[in-house]
Amino acid sequence: MFLGGMDPPHLPTRQESLWVGGQSMQQELPSSRRKSRGRGDCGSSQQAQPVPSSLPAPALSEGAPACRLHSPGPTRAMGAVGILGWRLLLLLLQMVPQAAGARPCSPKYFGRDAMVCVCNATYCDTLDPVVLPALGTYVKYESSKAGKRLERSEGSFQRSLHTPELLLTLNISTLYQHVKGFGGSLSDAAALNILGLSQPAQDNLLRSYFSESGIEYNLIRLPMACSDFSVRPYSYDDIPHDYELKHFRLAEEDVKMKIPLLHRASAMSRRPLSLYASPWTSPAWMKSNGDIRGKGTLKGQAGDKYHKTWANYFIKFLDEYAKHSLTFWAVTAGNEPTAGEIVFYPFQCLGFSPEHQRDFIARDLGPALANSSHRDVRLIILDDQRVMLPYWAQVVLKDPVAASYISGIGIHWYLDFLAPIDLTLSITHHLFPDYFLLSTEASTGSYFWEPRVVLGGWDRGSKYSHSILTNLNNYVTGWTDWNLALNLEGGPNWSKNYVDSPIIVDSSKDVFYKQPMFYHLGHFSKFIPEGSQRMGLAVSKKCRQCELEHSAFLRPDGAVVLVVLNRFPVDVSFGISDPQVGFIEAMAPGDSIQTFLWKQPA
C-alpha cells in the first residue's frame, strides 16, 4: 500500500510549468528530456526553484505546478530573468486571455508512475466544456500511466489510410442499447469526507464530479439509511412494531449532510442528475434475527404486515426526500439480497431469495409504488453479483405481475471473475430485452488480499475502464462507482470495511487527491451523455499483440464517441474508419485510455 506520501527523489515530474497571471502555462517535455533532467528541474531531487516574487504565488502548497522554465548550467539564472526570459513572460501574458480555461493537473507521486492530481481550496485541475470539432476534424482526450490526464489534442480525418495492423470501422446503421449514464454513490462516508474539507475545497471536489469543468457525472446512488460505509448502524424507524411508520424520520446524515450536498451538486451540473436509492437493511424489529447486521431476512411472508410495512418504508423515504425538493429516478429492491443468506455475514443486510423478491414485489413493493405519488420511479431488481444471472431474472421476470412493476436489473462487479460476461449479461439481455441492465456498484481494494487504498494506482483505473467497456459491450446501460470520496485509510466506517475511491481526501491538509480511477471514469462520463446509443464497431486484426478494448457511441447531438483502452505496456498503432467522414491514423500508448470525438455529416 502506497500511503507514505513521499515524492521519490529520483522520479521527475512529467511537465514543467510557469505561473503567469495566476495560471499555469505547461508544455510537454520531449521524451529525451524525460530521461535526463537537469538539477533543479521540477520533480528533481532538489526542491523546485521558487517563483519570483513579482509573479503570483502558486495556488497549491502541496504538489502545485509552480516551478519555472530554465535550462541547467551557468546560464540558468539569465534564462529566467534575462531579456529573453522577460520577452517569454510578456508573450505568455499576452496569450493568457486566449488560453483555454482548462487548468492542468498538479501532480504528486507516491511511487514510480503512481501519480495523483492534488486539489485544495485554491487550485484544482479542470476541463473545458465539450465543444464538437468542425466536420472533418476530431478531438482526442488521453490519459496514461506516463502522466497524461484527459489531455486534449486535435487532428484531421484523412481520405486514405496506410493499411494498419488493426482497423476499427464504425457501423452507424447498427445500434444497440441507450446509455443511462455514469456516476458514484453518496454514502455517509463519502459525505463526511467531502464535508471534512473547507468550503472552497468542497466546491472544487463537487465541481470535479458534476460540473462542465469536471467529468459531469449524472448518476448518484444513495443508500437508504445506513450502509457498511456509515459510522454507525441506524434505520429511519427503530420503534418496534410501528407498522404505520409514525416514527419514521430521516437521519442527521440525510438532513445535514447528504441532502445539502445533493442540492449543491445539482446546482453545479449542466445535466439533470438521476438519483437512485438502495436499502441495505430494514429496521431490526422487522428482521428475522432482530439485528440489522448479519444473516436474516424479512419476518413473515409476502403480503403480510411486515412486508407491507417494509414496502411503505420505501414510500416514506421518497416522501421525505421530496419535501426537500429531491426526487428519485429509481430504487432498487435491496442491496445484495444474497448477503443476508450468508452465515456470519458481518455487515448490514436483508436476505431475499429470487422467489422471495418476486413475491415481495408482486404483492407489496410494486403496488405500493404504483399507488403512490412516486409511480414513475423505476424499480430495479437484484442489485447484486452478476453471477446470479440469468437465473435471478428468470425467476422474477417470468412472473407477469412482478415483471409489470420492474424496469431494470442491477449488477455488482465483485464476483465478475466467477461469471463470464457472455453467459450472464448477454444472455439476460436477450432473454429480457425490455429491461435495462445497470452496473450499480464497484470498488477496488475490497478483496482481503489487496491493499485498501493505493494512491496513484494506474492499474486500478484500468480495471474500472475494462469493466465499463466490457459491460457496455454487453448491453449494460450505465456504470456506478461506490463511494465518491474516502479518506487515506479507505473509510471511515463502523465496520472497518475499507476500500479505495477515485477521490481520496486528506482533511488534515485540506487537500484531496484525484486518483487514476477518476480520470478513467471521466473518459466515459464526460463524453457519453444520457441518451447516447452504442453503435456497431467492426474490428479487423492482423496482429496478435493488438489487444485494445473499445466501444463506440452515437450521441444525441449526432456526434460519435470512441473509447480505446490499452491495458498493456506496449504501444499499439491502429486505424479508425468512419465511412461517412474518413480515416484516422492513431496510436494507443502503452497503459493508456483515449476518447475520440467527432461530428458526422448532417
mmCIF file of C-alpha atoms in Angstrom, residues 26-315:
data_model
loop_
_atom_site.group_PDB
_atom_site.id
_atom_site.type_symbol
_atom_site.label_atom_id
_atom_site.label_comp_id
_atom_site.label_asym_id
_atom_site.label_seq_id
_atom_site.Cartn_x
_atom_site.Cartn_y
_atom_site.Cartn_z
ATOM 1 C CA GLN A 26 2.576 23.985 -19.237
ATOM 2 C CA GLN A 27 4.489 22.344 -22.024
ATOM 3 C CA GLU A 28 5.006 18.631 -22.511
ATOM 4 C CA LEU A 29 8.606 17.580 -22.101
ATOM 5 C CA PRO A 30 10.218 15.875 -25.085
ATOM 6 C CA SER A 31 10.861 12.212 -24.440
ATOM 7 C CA SER A 32 14.624 12.744 -24.471
ATOM 8 C CA ARG A 33 14.393 15.252 -21.646
ATOM 9 C CA ARG A 34 12.169 12.948 -19.595
ATOM 10 C CA LYS A 35 15.031 10.534 -19.359
ATOM 11 C CA SER A 36 17.606 13.115 -18.232
ATOM 12 C CA ARG A 37 16.720 16.223 -16.278
ATOM 13 C CA GLY A 38 18.992 18.996 -15.103
ATOM 14 C CA ARG A 39 19.339 19.580 -11.368
ATOM 15 C CA GLY A 40 16.692 21.950 -10.098
ATOM 16 C CA ASP A 41 14.072 20.952 -12.702
ATOM 17 C CA CYS A 42 10.550 20.297 -11.447
ATOM 18 C CA GLY A 43 10.423 16.949 -9.678
ATOM 19 C CA SER A 44 14.208 16.560 -9.422
ATOM 20 C CA SER A 45 15.942 15.543 -6.232
ATOM 21 C CA GLN A 46 16.149 19.199 -5.199
ATOM 22 C CA GLN A 47 13.164 21.399 -4.459
ATOM 23 C CA ALA A 48 11.719 23.412 -7.325
ATOM 24 C CA GLN A 49 13.081 26.921 -7.685
ATOM 25 C CA PRO A 50 10.767 29.478 -6.059
ATOM 26 C CA VAL A 51 8.575 31.604 -8.261
ATOM 27 C CA PRO A 52 9.874 35.214 -8.498
ATOM 28 C CA SER A 53 8.093 37.464 -6.015
ATOM 29 C CA SER A 54 6.862 39.670 -8.849
ATOM 30 C CA LEU A 55 4.639 36.815 -10.058
ATOM 31 C CA PRO A 56 1.525 35.486 -8.299
ATOM 32 C CA ALA A 57 2.252 32.707 -5.837
ATOM 33 C CA PRO A 58 1.159 29.221 -6.869
ATOM 34 C CA ALA A 59 -2.206 28.158 -5.642
ATOM 35 C CA LEU A 60 -1.195 24.885 -4.010
ATOM 36 C CA SER A 61 1.016 24.377 -1.025
ATOM 37 C CA GLU A 62 1.396 20.740 -1.988
ATOM 38 C CA GLY A 63 2.094 19.423 -5.471
ATOM 39 C CA ALA A 64 1.382 22.661 -7.329
ATOM 40 C CA PRO A 65 2.805 23.042 -10.830
ATOM 41 C CA ALA A 66 4.772 26.122 -9.778
ATOM 42 C CA CYS A 67 8.346 25.720 -10.995
ATOM 43 C CA ARG A 68 9.790 27.930 -13.677
ATOM 44 C CA LEU A 69 11.237 27.168 -17.063
ATOM 45 C CA HIS A 70 15.004 27.160 -17.098
ATOM 46 C CA SER A 71 17.927 25.245 -18.513
ATOM 47 C CA PRO A 72 20.694 23.581 -16.479
ATOM 48 C CA GLY A 73 24.144 25.075 -16.129
ATOM 49 C CA PRO A 74 25.598 28.564 -15.596
ATOM 50 C CA THR A 75 23.029 30.285 -17.827
ATOM 51 C CA ARG A 76 20.070 29.191 -15.746
ATOM 52 C CA ALA A 77 19.576 32.490 -13.883
ATOM 53 C CA MET A 78 19.974 34.510 -17.054
ATOM 54 C CA GLY A 79 17.431 32.254 -18.752
ATOM 55 C CA ALA A 80 14.903 33.079 -16.036
ATOM 56 C CA VAL A 81 15.329 36.825 -15.640
ATOM 57 C CA GLY A 82 17.236 37.978 -18.728
ATOM 58 C CA ILE A 83 15.865 39.727 -21.762
ATOM 59 C CA LEU A 84 14.763 36.539 -23.477
ATOM 60 C CA GLY A 85 13.121 35.359 -20.274
ATOM 61 C CA TRP A 86 11.111 38.547 -19.872
ATOM 62 C CA ARG A 87 10.119 38.502 -23.536
ATOM 63 C CA LEU A 88 8.818 34.999 -22.950
ATOM 64 C CA LEU A 89 6.892 36.260 -19.923
ATOM 65 C CA LEU A 90 5.322 39.079 -21.932
ATOM 66 C CA LEU A 91 4.421 36.688 -24.721
ATOM 67 C CA LEU A 92 2.774 34.299 -22.267
ATOM 68 C CA LEU A 93 0.931 37.139 -20.561
ATOM 69 C CA GLN A 94 -0.492 38.121 -23.931
ATOM 70 C CA MET A 95 -1.548 34.534 -24.525
ATOM 71 C CA VAL A 96 -3.401 34.115 -21.232
ATOM 72 C CA PRO A 97 -6.730 35.731 -22.288
ATOM 73 C CA GLN A 98 -6.882 33.462 -25.335
ATOM 74 C CA ALA A 99 -5.767 30.338 -23.450
ATOM 75 C CA ALA A 100 -8.188 27.533 -22.799
ATOM 76 C CA GLY A 101 -9.964 27.633 -19.468
ATOM 77 C CA ALA A 102 -8.772 24.169 -18.506
ATOM 78 C CA ARG A 103 -6.301 24.050 -15.626
ATOM 79 C CA PRO A 104 -3.640 21.315 -15.614
ATOM 80 C CA CYS A 105 -3.132 18.568 -13.084
ATOM 81 C CA SER A 106 -0.969 19.409 -10.102
ATOM 82 C CA PRO A 107 0.947 16.119 -9.869
ATOM 83 C CA LYS A 108 2.158 14.322 -6.767
ATOM 84 C CA TYR A 109 3.882 10.956 -6.810
ATOM 85 C CA PHE A 110 3.547 8.091 -4.341
ATOM 86 C CA GLY A 111 5.816 5.689 -6.230
ATOM 87 C CA ARG A 112 7.089 5.284 -9.762
ATOM 88 C CA ASP A 113 4.228 6.095 -12.143
ATOM 89 C CA ALA A 114 1.883 6.347 -9.128
ATOM 90 C CA MET A 115 0.592 9.861 -9.725
ATOM 91 C CA VAL A 116 -2.393 11.688 -8.293
ATOM 92 C CA CYS A 117 -3.614 15.189 -9.068
ATOM 93 C CA VAL A 118 -3.725 17.378 -5.979
ATOM 94 C CA CYS A 119 -6.568 19.795 -5.303
ATOM 95 C CA ASN A 120 -7.307 22.129 -2.415
ATOM 96 C CA ALA A 121 -9.259 25.279 -1.632
ATOM 97 C CA THR A 122 -7.464 27.491 -4.159
ATOM 98 C CA TYR A 123 -6.484 25.198 -7.024
ATOM 99 C CA CYS A 124 -7.853 22.173 -8.827
ATOM 100 C CA ASP A 125 -7.345 20.891 -12.346
ATOM 101 C CA THR A 126 -10.314 21.451 -14.641
ATOM 102 C CA LEU A 127 -11.542 20.634 -18.120
ATOM 103 C CA ASP A 128 -13.104 22.812 -20.779
ATOM 104 C CA PRO A 129 -16.737 22.177 -21.699
ATOM 105 C CA VAL A 130 -17.048 19.718 -24.553
ATOM 106 C CA VAL A 131 -17.261 21.525 -27.890
ATOM 107 C CA LEU A 132 -17.764 19.493 -31.047
ATOM 108 C CA PRO A 133 -14.955 19.970 -33.578
ATOM 109 C CA ALA A 134 -15.532 21.108 -37.135
ATOM 110 C CA LEU A 135 -16.640 18.475 -39.631
ATOM 111 C CA GLY A 136 -13.640 16.536 -40.916
ATOM 112 C CA THR A 137 -11.663 17.027 -37.710
ATOM 113 C CA TYR A 138 -11.650 15.267 -34.358
ATOM 114 C CA VAL A 139 -10.582 15.858 -30.783
ATOM 115 C CA LYS A 140 -8.813 13.265 -28.681
ATOM 116 C CA TYR A 141 -8.538 13.103 -24.904
ATOM 117 C CA GLU A 142 -5.806 10.891 -23.483
ATOM 118 C CA SER A 143 -4.814 9.677 -20.029
ATOM 119 C CA SER A 144 -1.833 7.437 -19.423
ATOM 120 C CA LYS A 145 0.326 5.799 -16.824
ATOM 121 C CA ALA A 146 3.065 8.085 -18.130
ATOM 122 C CA GLY A 147 1.259 11.060 -16.608
ATOM 123 C CA LYS A 148 -1.343 12.443 -19.010
ATOM 124 C CA ARG A 149 -4.732 13.229 -17.536
ATOM 125 C CA LEU A 150 -7.513 13.826 -20.078
ATOM 126 C CA GLU A 151 -5.031 15.727 -22.236
ATOM 127 C CA ARG A 152 -6.744 17.241 -25.251
ATOM 128 C CA SER A 153 -5.395 17.269 -28.808
ATOM 129 C CA GLU A 154 -6.884 17.787 -32.270
ATOM 130 C CA GLY A 155 -6.467 16.193 -35.669
ATOM 131 C CA SER A 156 -7.997 15.852 -39.114
ATOM 132 C CA PHE A 157 -9.504 12.910 -40.932
ATOM 133 C CA GLN A 158 -7.648 11.585 -43.950
ATOM 134 C CA ARG A 159 -9.045 10.402 -47.251
ATOM 135 C CA SER A 160 -6.998 7.225 -47.225
ATOM 136 C CA LEU A 161 -5.043 5.185 -44.727
ATOM 137 C CA HIS A 162 -1.961 3.027 -44.871
ATOM 138 C CA THR A 163 -3.127 -0.479 -44.106
ATOM 139 C CA PRO A 164 -2.871 -0.739 -40.298
ATOM 140 C CA GLU A 165 -2.490 -3.944 -38.364
ATOM 141 C CA LEU A 166 -5.694 -3.071 -36.523
ATOM 142 C CA LEU A 167 -8.603 -1.155 -38.059
ATOM 143 C CA LEU A 168 -11.753 -0.097 -36.192
ATOM 144 C CA THR A 169 -14.627 0.571 -38.605
ATOM 145 C CA LEU A 170 -17.829 2.242 -37.427
ATOM 146 C CA ASN A 171 -21.193 0.907 -38.494
ATOM 147 C CA ILE A 172 -23.737 3.583 -37.682
ATOM 148 C CA SER A 173 -26.567 1.521 -39.158
ATOM 149 C CA THR A 174 -26.225 -0.989 -36.297
ATOM 150 C CA LEU A 175 -27.354 0.452 -32.989
ATOM 151 C CA TYR A 176 -27.694 -1.211 -29.599
ATOM 152 C CA GLN A 177 -28.738 -0.082 -26.100
ATOM 153 C CA HIS A 178 -29.210 3.520 -24.998
ATOM 154 C CA VAL A 179 -26.915 4.797 -22.265
ATOM 155 C CA LYS A 180 -28.351 5.972 -18.952
ATOM 156 C CA GLY A 181 -25.106 7.384 -17.585
ATOM 157 C CA PHE A 182 -22.242 7.169 -15.128
ATOM 158 C CA GLY A 183 -21.709 8.179 -11.540
ATOM 159 C CA GLY A 184 -20.953 7.244 -7.965
ATOM 160 C CA SER A 185 -22.503 6.763 -4.543
ATOM 161 C CA LEU A 186 -23.052 9.396 -1.888
ATOM 162 C CA SER A 187 -22.576 7.157 1.121
ATOM 163 C CA ASP A 188 -22.353 8.539 4.651
ATOM 164 C CA ALA A 189 -18.567 8.065 4.485
ATOM 165 C CA ALA A 190 -18.344 9.987 1.208
ATOM 166 C CA ALA A 191 -20.414 12.846 2.646
ATOM 167 C CA LEU A 192 -18.275 13.000 5.794
ATOM 168 C CA ASN A 193 -15.098 13.194 3.760
ATOM 169 C CA ILE A 194 -16.410 15.886 1.435
ATOM 170 C CA LEU A 195 -17.687 17.980 4.335
ATOM 171 C CA GLY A 196 -14.398 17.489 6.185
ATOM 172 C CA LEU A 197 -12.803 19.894 3.702
ATOM 173 C CA SER A 198 -13.061 23.672 3.736
ATOM 174 C CA GLN A 199 -15.990 25.102 1.778
ATOM 175 C CA PRO A 200 -13.877 26.140 -1.248
ATOM 176 C CA ALA A 201 -12.234 22.700 -1.376
ATOM 177 C CA GLN A 202 -15.662 21.058 -1.124
ATOM 178 C CA ASP A 203 -16.780 23.117 -4.093
ATOM 179 C CA ASN A 204 -13.731 22.054 -6.091
ATOM 180 C CA LEU A 205 -14.454 18.409 -5.333
ATOM 181 C CA LEU A 206 -18.125 18.652 -6.276
ATOM 182 C CA ARG A 207 -17.307 20.604 -9.434
ATOM 183 C CA SER A 208 -14.750 17.935 -10.348
ATOM 184 C CA TYR A 209 -17.506 15.334 -10.419
ATOM 185 C CA PHE A 210 -20.592 17.217 -11.577
ATOM 186 C CA SER A 211 -19.823 20.432 -13.458
ATOM 187 C CA GLU A 212 -18.819 21.179 -17.041
ATOM 188 C CA SER A 213 -15.315 21.854 -15.746
ATOM 189 C CA GLY A 214 -15.280 18.310 -14.354
ATOM 190 C CA ILE A 215 -16.283 14.856 -15.577
ATOM 191 C CA GLU A 216 -20.052 15.513 -15.498
ATOM 192 C CA TYR A 217 -21.494 12.584 -13.558
ATOM 193 C CA ASN A 218 -25.253 12.242 -13.975
ATOM 194 C CA LEU A 219 -25.967 9.230 -11.727
ATOM 195 C CA ILE A 220 -25.898 9.269 -7.929
ATOM 196 C CA ARG A 221 -26.671 6.177 -5.876
ATOM 197 C CA LEU A 222 -27.837 6.815 -2.340
ATOM 198 C CA PRO A 223 -28.032 4.253 0.484
ATOM 199 C CA MET A 224 -31.472 4.277 2.082
ATOM 200 C CA ALA A 225 -30.434 4.778 5.743
ATOM 201 C CA CYS A 226 -27.166 3.167 6.845
ATOM 202 C CA SER A 227 -24.708 1.013 4.930
ATOM 203 C CA ASP A 228 -21.365 -0.569 5.779
ATOM 204 C CA PHE A 229 -19.936 2.854 4.861
ATOM 205 C CA SER A 230 -21.718 4.597 7.732
ATOM 206 C CA VAL A 231 -20.047 5.409 11.041
ATOM 207 C CA ARG A 232 -22.956 3.897 12.968
ATOM 208 C CA PRO A 233 -25.729 1.397 12.313
ATOM 209 C CA TYR A 234 -29.162 3.036 12.153
ATOM 210 C CA SER A 235 -32.550 2.943 10.455
ATOM 211 C CA TYR A 236 -35.297 5.518 9.932
ATOM 212 C CA ASP A 237 -37.683 3.879 12.394
ATOM 213 C CA ASP A 238 -36.267 1.935 15.319
ATOM 214 C CA ILE A 239 -39.519 1.849 17.320
ATOM 215 C CA PRO A 240 -40.632 -1.829 17.438
ATOM 216 C CA HIS A 241 -43.976 -2.751 15.901
ATOM 217 C CA ASP A 242 -44.506 0.695 14.334
ATOM 218 C CA TYR A 243 -46.364 -0.807 11.395
ATOM 219 C CA GLU A 244 -47.802 2.577 10.409
ATOM 220 C CA LEU A 245 -44.300 4.116 10.466
ATOM 221 C CA LYS A 246 -45.475 7.015 12.632
ATOM 222 C CA HIS A 247 -41.912 7.434 13.942
ATOM 223 C CA PHE A 248 -40.234 7.369 10.544
ATOM 224 C CA ARG A 249 -37.597 10.130 10.411
ATOM 225 C CA LEU A 250 -34.688 10.849 8.127
ATOM 226 C CA ALA A 251 -31.362 10.754 9.944
ATOM 227 C CA GLU A 252 -28.951 13.627 10.543
ATOM 228 C CA GLU A 253 -26.769 12.009 7.904
ATOM 229 C CA ASP A 254 -29.521 12.780 5.396
ATOM 230 C CA VAL A 255 -30.675 16.186 6.554
ATOM 231 C CA LYS A 256 -27.341 17.742 7.482
ATOM 232 C CA MET A 257 -25.001 16.012 5.043
ATOM 233 C CA LYS A 258 -26.378 14.227 2.003
ATOM 234 C CA ILE A 259 -29.351 16.433 1.143
ATOM 235 C CA PRO A 260 -27.338 19.683 1.160
ATOM 236 C CA LEU A 261 -24.605 18.036 -0.921
ATOM 237 C CA LEU A 262 -27.148 16.782 -3.447
ATOM 238 C CA HIS A 263 -28.524 20.291 -3.872
ATOM 239 C CA ARG A 264 -25.043 21.703 -4.348
ATOM 240 C CA ALA A 265 -24.140 19.029 -6.888
ATOM 241 C CA SER A 266 -27.370 19.607 -8.796
ATOM 242 C CA ALA A 267 -26.767 23.360 -8.910
ATOM 243 C CA MET A 268 -23.322 22.774 -10.425
ATOM 244 C CA SER A 269 -24.470 20.261 -13.018
ATOM 245 C CA ARG A 270 -25.484 21.189 -16.552
ATOM 246 C CA ARG A 271 -27.049 17.751 -16.961
ATOM 247 C CA PRO A 272 -30.040 16.533 -14.941
ATOM 248 C CA LEU A 273 -28.916 14.271 -12.108
ATOM 249 C CA SER A 274 -30.645 10.903 -11.773
ATOM 250 C CA LEU A 275 -30.781 9.725 -8.164
ATOM 251 C CA TYR A 276 -31.457 6.152 -7.194
ATOM 252 C CA ALA A 277 -31.692 4.653 -3.730
ATOM 253 C CA SER A 278 -30.811 1.232 -2.323
ATOM 254 C CA PRO A 279 -31.694 -0.057 1.157
ATOM 255 C CA TRP A 280 -29.095 -2.221 2.885
ATOM 256 C CA THR A 281 -31.469 -3.422 5.608
ATOM 257 C CA SER A 282 -34.840 -2.979 7.238
ATOM 258 C CA PRO A 283 -35.115 -1.854 10.863
ATOM 259 C CA ALA A 284 -34.020 -4.618 13.224
ATOM 260 C CA TRP A 285 -37.544 -5.254 14.512
ATOM 261 C CA MET A 286 -38.680 -6.273 11.009
ATOM 262 C CA LYS A 287 -35.788 -8.698 10.519
ATOM 263 C CA SER A 288 -35.761 -12.370 11.421
ATOM 264 C CA ASN A 289 -32.566 -12.198 13.510
ATOM 265 C CA GLY A 290 -33.541 -8.980 15.305
ATOM 266 C CA ASP A 291 -30.371 -7.212 14.168
ATOM 267 C CA ILE A 292 -29.748 -5.035 11.125
ATOM 268 C CA ARG A 293 -26.414 -6.851 10.789
ATOM 269 C CA GLY A 294 -25.845 -10.482 9.980
ATOM 270 C CA LYS A 295 -27.795 -13.276 8.359
ATOM 271 C CA GLY A 296 -31.511 -12.687 8.320
ATOM 272 C CA THR A 297 -34.488 -11.958 6.157
ATOM 273 C CA LEU A 298 -37.724 -10.030 6.478
ATOM 274 C CA LYS A 299 -40.082 -11.591 9.014
ATOM 275 C CA GLY A 300 -43.192 -13.329 7.761
ATOM 276 C CA GLN A 301 -44.058 -13.737 4.139
ATOM 277 C CA ALA A 302 -45.062 -11.612 1.156
ATOM 278 C CA GLY A 303 -48.378 -9.842 1.669
ATOM 279 C CA ASP A 304 -48.217 -9.748 5.486
ATOM 280 C CA LYS A 305 -47.830 -6.743 7.803
ATOM 281 C CA TYR A 306 -44.020 -6.873 7.813
ATOM 282 C CA HIS A 307 -43.806 -6.839 4.038
ATOM 283 C CA LYS A 308 -46.451 -4.119 3.699
ATOM 284 C CA THR A 309 -44.604 -2.022 6.263
ATOM 285 C CA TRP A 310 -41.271 -2.559 4.524
ATOM 286 C CA ALA A 311 -42.797 -1.528 1.180
ATOM 287 C CA ASN A 312 -44.259 1.604 2.786
ATOM 288 C CA TYR A 313 -40.803 2.361 4.230
ATOM 289 C CA PHE A 314 -39.662 2.965 0.628
ATOM 290 C CA ILE A 315 -42.591 5.334 0.058
#
